[in-house]
Coordinates of N, CA, C and O in Angstrom, one line a residue:
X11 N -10.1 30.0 17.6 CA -9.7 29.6 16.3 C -10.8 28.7 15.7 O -11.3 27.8 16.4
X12 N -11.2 28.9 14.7 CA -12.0 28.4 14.0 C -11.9 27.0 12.9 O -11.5 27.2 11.8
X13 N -12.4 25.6 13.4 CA -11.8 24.9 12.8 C -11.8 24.7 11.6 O -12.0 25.9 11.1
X14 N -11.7 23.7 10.5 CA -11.3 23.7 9.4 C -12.9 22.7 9.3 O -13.0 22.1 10.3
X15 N -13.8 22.6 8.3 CA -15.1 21.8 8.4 C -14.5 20.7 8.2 O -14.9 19.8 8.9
X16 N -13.4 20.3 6.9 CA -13.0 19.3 6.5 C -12.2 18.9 5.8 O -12.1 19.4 4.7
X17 N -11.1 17.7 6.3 CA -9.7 18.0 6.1 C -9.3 16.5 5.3 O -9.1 15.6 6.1
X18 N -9.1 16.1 4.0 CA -9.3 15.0 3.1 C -7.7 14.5 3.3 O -6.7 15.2 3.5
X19 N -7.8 13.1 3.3 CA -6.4 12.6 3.4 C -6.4 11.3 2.6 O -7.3 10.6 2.6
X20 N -5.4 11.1 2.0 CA -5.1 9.8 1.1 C -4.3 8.7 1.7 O -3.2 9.1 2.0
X21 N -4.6 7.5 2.1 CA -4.3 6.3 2.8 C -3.0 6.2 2.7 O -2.9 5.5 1.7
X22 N -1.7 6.4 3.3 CA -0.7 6.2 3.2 C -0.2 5.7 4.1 O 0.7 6.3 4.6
X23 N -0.7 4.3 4.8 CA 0.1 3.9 6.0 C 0.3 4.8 7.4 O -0.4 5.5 8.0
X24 N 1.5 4.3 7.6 CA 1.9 5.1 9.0 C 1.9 6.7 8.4 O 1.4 7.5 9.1
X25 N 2.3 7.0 7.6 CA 2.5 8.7 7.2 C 1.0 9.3 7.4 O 0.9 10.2 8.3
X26 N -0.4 8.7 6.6 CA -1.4 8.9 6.9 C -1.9 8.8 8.4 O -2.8 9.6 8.7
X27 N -1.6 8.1 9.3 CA -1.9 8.1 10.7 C -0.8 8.1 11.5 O -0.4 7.4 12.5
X28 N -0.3 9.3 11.0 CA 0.9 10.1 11.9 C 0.2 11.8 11.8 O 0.4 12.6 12.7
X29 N -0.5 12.0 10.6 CA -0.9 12.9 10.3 C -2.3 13.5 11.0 O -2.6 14.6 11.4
X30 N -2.9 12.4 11.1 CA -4.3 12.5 12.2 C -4.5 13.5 13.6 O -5.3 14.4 13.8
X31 N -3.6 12.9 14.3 CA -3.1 13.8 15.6 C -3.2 15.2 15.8 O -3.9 15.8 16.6
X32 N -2.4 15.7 15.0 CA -2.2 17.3 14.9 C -3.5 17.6 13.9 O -3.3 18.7 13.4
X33 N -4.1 17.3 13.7 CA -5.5 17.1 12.8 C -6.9 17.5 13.9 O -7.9 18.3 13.8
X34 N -6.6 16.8 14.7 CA -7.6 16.6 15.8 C -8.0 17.9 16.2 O -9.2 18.1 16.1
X35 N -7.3 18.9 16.8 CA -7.8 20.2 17.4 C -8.1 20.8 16.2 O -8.5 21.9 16.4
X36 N -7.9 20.6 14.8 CA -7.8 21.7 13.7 C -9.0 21.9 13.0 O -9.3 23.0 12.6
X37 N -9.7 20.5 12.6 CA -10.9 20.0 11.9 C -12.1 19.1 12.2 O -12.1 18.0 12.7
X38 N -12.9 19.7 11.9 CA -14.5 19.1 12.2 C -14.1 17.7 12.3 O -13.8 17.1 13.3
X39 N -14.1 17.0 10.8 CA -14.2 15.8 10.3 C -13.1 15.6 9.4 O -13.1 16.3 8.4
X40 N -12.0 14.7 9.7 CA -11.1 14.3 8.6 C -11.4 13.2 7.9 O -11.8 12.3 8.7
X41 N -11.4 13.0 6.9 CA -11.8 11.7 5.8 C -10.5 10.9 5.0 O -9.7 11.3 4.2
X42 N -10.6 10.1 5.5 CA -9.2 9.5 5.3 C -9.9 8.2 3.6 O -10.7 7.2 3.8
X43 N -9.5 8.5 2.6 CA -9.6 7.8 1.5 C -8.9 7.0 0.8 O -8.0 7.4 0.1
X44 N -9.3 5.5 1.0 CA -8.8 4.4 1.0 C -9.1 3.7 -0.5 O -10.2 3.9 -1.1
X45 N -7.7 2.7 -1.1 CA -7.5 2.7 -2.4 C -9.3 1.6 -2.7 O -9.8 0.9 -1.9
X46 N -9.7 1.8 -3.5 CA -11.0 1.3 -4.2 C -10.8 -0.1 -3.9 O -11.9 -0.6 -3.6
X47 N -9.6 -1.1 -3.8 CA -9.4 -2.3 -3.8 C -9.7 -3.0 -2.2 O -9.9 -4.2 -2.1
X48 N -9.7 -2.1 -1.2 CA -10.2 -2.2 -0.1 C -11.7 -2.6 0.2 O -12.2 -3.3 1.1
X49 N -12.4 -2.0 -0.9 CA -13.8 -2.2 -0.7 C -14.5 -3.6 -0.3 O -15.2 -3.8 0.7
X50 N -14.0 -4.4 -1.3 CA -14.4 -5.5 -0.7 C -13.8 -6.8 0.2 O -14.3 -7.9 0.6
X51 N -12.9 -6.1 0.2 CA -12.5 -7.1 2.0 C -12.9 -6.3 3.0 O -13.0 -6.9 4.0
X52 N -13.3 -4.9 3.1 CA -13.9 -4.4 4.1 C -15.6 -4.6 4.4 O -16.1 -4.6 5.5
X53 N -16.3 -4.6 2.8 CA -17.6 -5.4 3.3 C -17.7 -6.9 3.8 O -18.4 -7.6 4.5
X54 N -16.4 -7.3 3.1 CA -16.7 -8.8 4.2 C -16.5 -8.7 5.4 O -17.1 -9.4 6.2
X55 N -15.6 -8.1 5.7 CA -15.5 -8.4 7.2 C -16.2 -7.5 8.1 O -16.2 -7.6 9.3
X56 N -16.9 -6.4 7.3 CA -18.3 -6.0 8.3 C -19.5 -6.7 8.4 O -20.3 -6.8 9.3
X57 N -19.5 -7.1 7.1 CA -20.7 -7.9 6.7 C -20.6 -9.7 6.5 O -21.0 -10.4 5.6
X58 N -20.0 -10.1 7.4 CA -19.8 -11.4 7.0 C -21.0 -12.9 6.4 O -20.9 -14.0 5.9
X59 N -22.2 -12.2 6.9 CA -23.1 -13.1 6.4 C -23.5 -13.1 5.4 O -24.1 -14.1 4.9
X60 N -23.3 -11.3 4.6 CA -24.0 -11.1 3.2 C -23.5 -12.0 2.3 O -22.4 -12.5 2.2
X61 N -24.7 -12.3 1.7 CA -24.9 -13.4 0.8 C -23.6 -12.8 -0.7 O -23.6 -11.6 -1.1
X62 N -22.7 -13.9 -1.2 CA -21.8 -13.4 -2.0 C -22.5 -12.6 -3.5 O -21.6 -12.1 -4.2
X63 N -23.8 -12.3 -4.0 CA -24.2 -11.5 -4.8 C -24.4 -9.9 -4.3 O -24.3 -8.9 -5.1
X64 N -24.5 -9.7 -2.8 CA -25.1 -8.8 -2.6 C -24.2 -7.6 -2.9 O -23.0 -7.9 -2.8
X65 N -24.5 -6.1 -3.4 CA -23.8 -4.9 -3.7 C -23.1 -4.9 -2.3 O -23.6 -5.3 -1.3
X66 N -21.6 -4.5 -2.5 CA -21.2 -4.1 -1.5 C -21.1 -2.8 -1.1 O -20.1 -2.1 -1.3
X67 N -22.3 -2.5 -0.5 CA -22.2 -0.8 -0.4 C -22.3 -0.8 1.4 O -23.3 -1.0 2.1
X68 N -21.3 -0.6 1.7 CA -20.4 -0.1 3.3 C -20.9 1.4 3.6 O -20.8 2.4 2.9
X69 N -21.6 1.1 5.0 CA -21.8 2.0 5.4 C -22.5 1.9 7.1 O -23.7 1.6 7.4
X70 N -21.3 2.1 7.9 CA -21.6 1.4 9.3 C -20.9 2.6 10.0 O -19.8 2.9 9.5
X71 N -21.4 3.3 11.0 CA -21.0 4.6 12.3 C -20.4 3.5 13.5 O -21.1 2.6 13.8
X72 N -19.1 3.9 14.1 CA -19.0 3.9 15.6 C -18.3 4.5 16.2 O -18.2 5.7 15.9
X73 N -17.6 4.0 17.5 CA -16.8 4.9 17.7 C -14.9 4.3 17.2 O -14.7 3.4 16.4
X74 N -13.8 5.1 17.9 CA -13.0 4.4 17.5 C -12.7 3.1 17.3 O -12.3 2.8 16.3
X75 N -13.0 2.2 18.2 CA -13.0 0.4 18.3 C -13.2 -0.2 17.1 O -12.8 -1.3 17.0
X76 N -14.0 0.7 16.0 CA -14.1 0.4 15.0 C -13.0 0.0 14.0 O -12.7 -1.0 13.3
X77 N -12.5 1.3 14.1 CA -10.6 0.5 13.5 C -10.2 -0.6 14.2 O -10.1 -1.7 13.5
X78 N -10.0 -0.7 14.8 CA -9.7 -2.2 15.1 C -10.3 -3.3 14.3 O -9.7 -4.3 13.9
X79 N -11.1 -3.1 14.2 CA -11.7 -4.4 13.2 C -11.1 -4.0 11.7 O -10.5 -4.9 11.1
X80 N -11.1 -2.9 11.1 CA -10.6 -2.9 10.4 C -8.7 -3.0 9.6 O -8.2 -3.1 8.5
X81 N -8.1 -3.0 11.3 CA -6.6 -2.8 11.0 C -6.3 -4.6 11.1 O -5.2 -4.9 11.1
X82 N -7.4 -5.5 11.1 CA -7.3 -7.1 10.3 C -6.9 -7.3 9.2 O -6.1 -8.1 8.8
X83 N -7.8 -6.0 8.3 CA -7.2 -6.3 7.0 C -5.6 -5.9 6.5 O -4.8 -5.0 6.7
X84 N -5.6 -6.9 5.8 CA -3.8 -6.4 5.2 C -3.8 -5.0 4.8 O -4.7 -4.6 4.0
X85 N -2.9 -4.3 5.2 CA -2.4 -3.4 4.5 C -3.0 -2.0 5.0 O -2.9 -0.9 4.5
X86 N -4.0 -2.4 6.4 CA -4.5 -1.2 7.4 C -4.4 -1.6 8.8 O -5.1 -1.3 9.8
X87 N -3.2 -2.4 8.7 CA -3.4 -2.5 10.3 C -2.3 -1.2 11.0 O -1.9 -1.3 12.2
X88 N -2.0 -0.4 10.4 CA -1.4 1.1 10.9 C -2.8 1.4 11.3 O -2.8 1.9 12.5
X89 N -3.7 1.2 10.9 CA -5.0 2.0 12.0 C -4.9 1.9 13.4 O -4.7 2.9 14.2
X90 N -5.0 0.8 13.8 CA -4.8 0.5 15.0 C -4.1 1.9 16.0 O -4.6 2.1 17.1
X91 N -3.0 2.6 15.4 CA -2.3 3.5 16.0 C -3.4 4.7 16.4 O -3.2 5.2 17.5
X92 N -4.5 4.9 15.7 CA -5.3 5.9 15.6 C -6.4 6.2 16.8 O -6.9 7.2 17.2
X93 N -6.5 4.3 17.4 CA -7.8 4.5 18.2 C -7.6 5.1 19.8 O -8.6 5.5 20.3
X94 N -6.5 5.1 20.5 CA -6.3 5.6 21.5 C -6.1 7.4 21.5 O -6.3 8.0 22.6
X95 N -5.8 8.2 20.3 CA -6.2 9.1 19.8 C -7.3 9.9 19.8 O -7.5 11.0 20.4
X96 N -8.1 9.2 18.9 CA -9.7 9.5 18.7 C -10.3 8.8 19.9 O -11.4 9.4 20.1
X97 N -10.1 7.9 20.6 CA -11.4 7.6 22.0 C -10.6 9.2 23.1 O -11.3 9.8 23.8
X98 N -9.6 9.4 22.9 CA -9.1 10.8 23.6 C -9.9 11.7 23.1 O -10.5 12.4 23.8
X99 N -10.1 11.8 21.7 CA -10.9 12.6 21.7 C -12.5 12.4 21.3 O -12.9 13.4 20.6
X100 N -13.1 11.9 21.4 CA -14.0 11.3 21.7 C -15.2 11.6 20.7 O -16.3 12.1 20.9
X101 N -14.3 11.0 19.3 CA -14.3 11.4 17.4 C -15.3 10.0 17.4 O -14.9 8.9 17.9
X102 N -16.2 10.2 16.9 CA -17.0 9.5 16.1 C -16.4 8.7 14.8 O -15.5 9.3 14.2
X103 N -16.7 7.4 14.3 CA -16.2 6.9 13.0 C -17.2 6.3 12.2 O -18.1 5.7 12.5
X104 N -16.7 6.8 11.0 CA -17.6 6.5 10.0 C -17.2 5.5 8.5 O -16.9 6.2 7.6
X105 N -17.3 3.5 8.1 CA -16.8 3.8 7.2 C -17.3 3.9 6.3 O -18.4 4.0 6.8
X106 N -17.4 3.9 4.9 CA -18.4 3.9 3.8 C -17.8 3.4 2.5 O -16.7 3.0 2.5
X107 N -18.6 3.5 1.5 CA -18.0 3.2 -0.1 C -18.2 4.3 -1.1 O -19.3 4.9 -1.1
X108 N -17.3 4.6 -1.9 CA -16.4 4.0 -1.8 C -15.1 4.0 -0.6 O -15.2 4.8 0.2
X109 N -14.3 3.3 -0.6 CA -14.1 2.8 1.2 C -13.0 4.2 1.3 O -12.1 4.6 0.6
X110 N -13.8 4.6 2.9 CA -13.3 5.6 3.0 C -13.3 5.8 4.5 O -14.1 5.0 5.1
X111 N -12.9 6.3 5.1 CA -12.9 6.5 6.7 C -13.0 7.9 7.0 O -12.1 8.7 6.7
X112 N -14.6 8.0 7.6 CA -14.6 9.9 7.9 C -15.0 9.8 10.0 O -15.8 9.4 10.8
X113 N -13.5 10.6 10.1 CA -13.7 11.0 11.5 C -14.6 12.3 11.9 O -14.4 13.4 11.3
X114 N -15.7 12.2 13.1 CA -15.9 13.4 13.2 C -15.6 13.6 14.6 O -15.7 12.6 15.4
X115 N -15.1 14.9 15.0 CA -14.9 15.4 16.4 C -16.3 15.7 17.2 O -17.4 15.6 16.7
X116 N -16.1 16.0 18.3 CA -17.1 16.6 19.3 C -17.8 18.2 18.5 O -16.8 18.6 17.9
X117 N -18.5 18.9 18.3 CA -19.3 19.7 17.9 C -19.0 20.1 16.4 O -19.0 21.2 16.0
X118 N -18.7 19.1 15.8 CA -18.7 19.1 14.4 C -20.0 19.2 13.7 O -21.0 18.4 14.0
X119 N -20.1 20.0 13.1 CA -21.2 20.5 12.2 C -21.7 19.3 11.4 O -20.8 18.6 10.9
X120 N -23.0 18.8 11.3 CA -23.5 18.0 10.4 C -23.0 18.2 9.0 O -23.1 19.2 8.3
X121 N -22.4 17.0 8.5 CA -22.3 16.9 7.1 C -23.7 16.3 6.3 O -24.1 15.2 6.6
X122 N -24.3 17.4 5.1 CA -25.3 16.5 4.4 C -24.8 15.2 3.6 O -25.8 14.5 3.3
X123 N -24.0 15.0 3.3 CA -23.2 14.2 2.4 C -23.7 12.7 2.7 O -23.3 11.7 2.2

């Protein structure tokens, strides 16, 4: 079966990361896209030293553990549910701006994006 290259999901709490799971065997990379208001409490809390002028343009790779830092902020700590998941499957994380969370699986095709 041939997977899906890429599978877009809109931040809905527990519904959005109930949805991940059955996702996992089906798709390269799922992208989970988070409301624009996120942006910047997630560059602060990756970036906590940036000086308060600086653009907040987010863009940091790890692996799951990564949610974790991010399920601090209000209103994503449903991530948290995600990371024993993805270290199962042993999915790459990605987040970026505008704030967005792109998982990739094990032989997922390079995205140029």
């Amino acid at each position: 079966m041939e997977k899906e290259p890429l599978t877009k999901l809109t931040w809905r709490g527990r519904e959005t990361v109930e949805a991940v799971p059955p996702l996992l065997d089906r798709a390269e990379q799922i992208e989970i896209d988070l409301p624009a208001g996120y942006n910047h409490s997630l560059f602060r809390l990756l970036h906590p030293d940036a000086p308060p002028a600086q653009l907040e343009e987010i863009d940091i790779s790890g692996g799951p553990r990564l949610l974790a830092n991010l399920a601090s902020v209000k209103g994503l700590e449903e991530l948290q549910g995600l990371i024993a998941p993805l270290d199962a499957a042993h999915a790459a994380v990605k987040v970026s701006s505008p704030p967005k969370i792109v998982i990739t699986l094990p032989g997922a095709k390079k995205n140029t994006k």
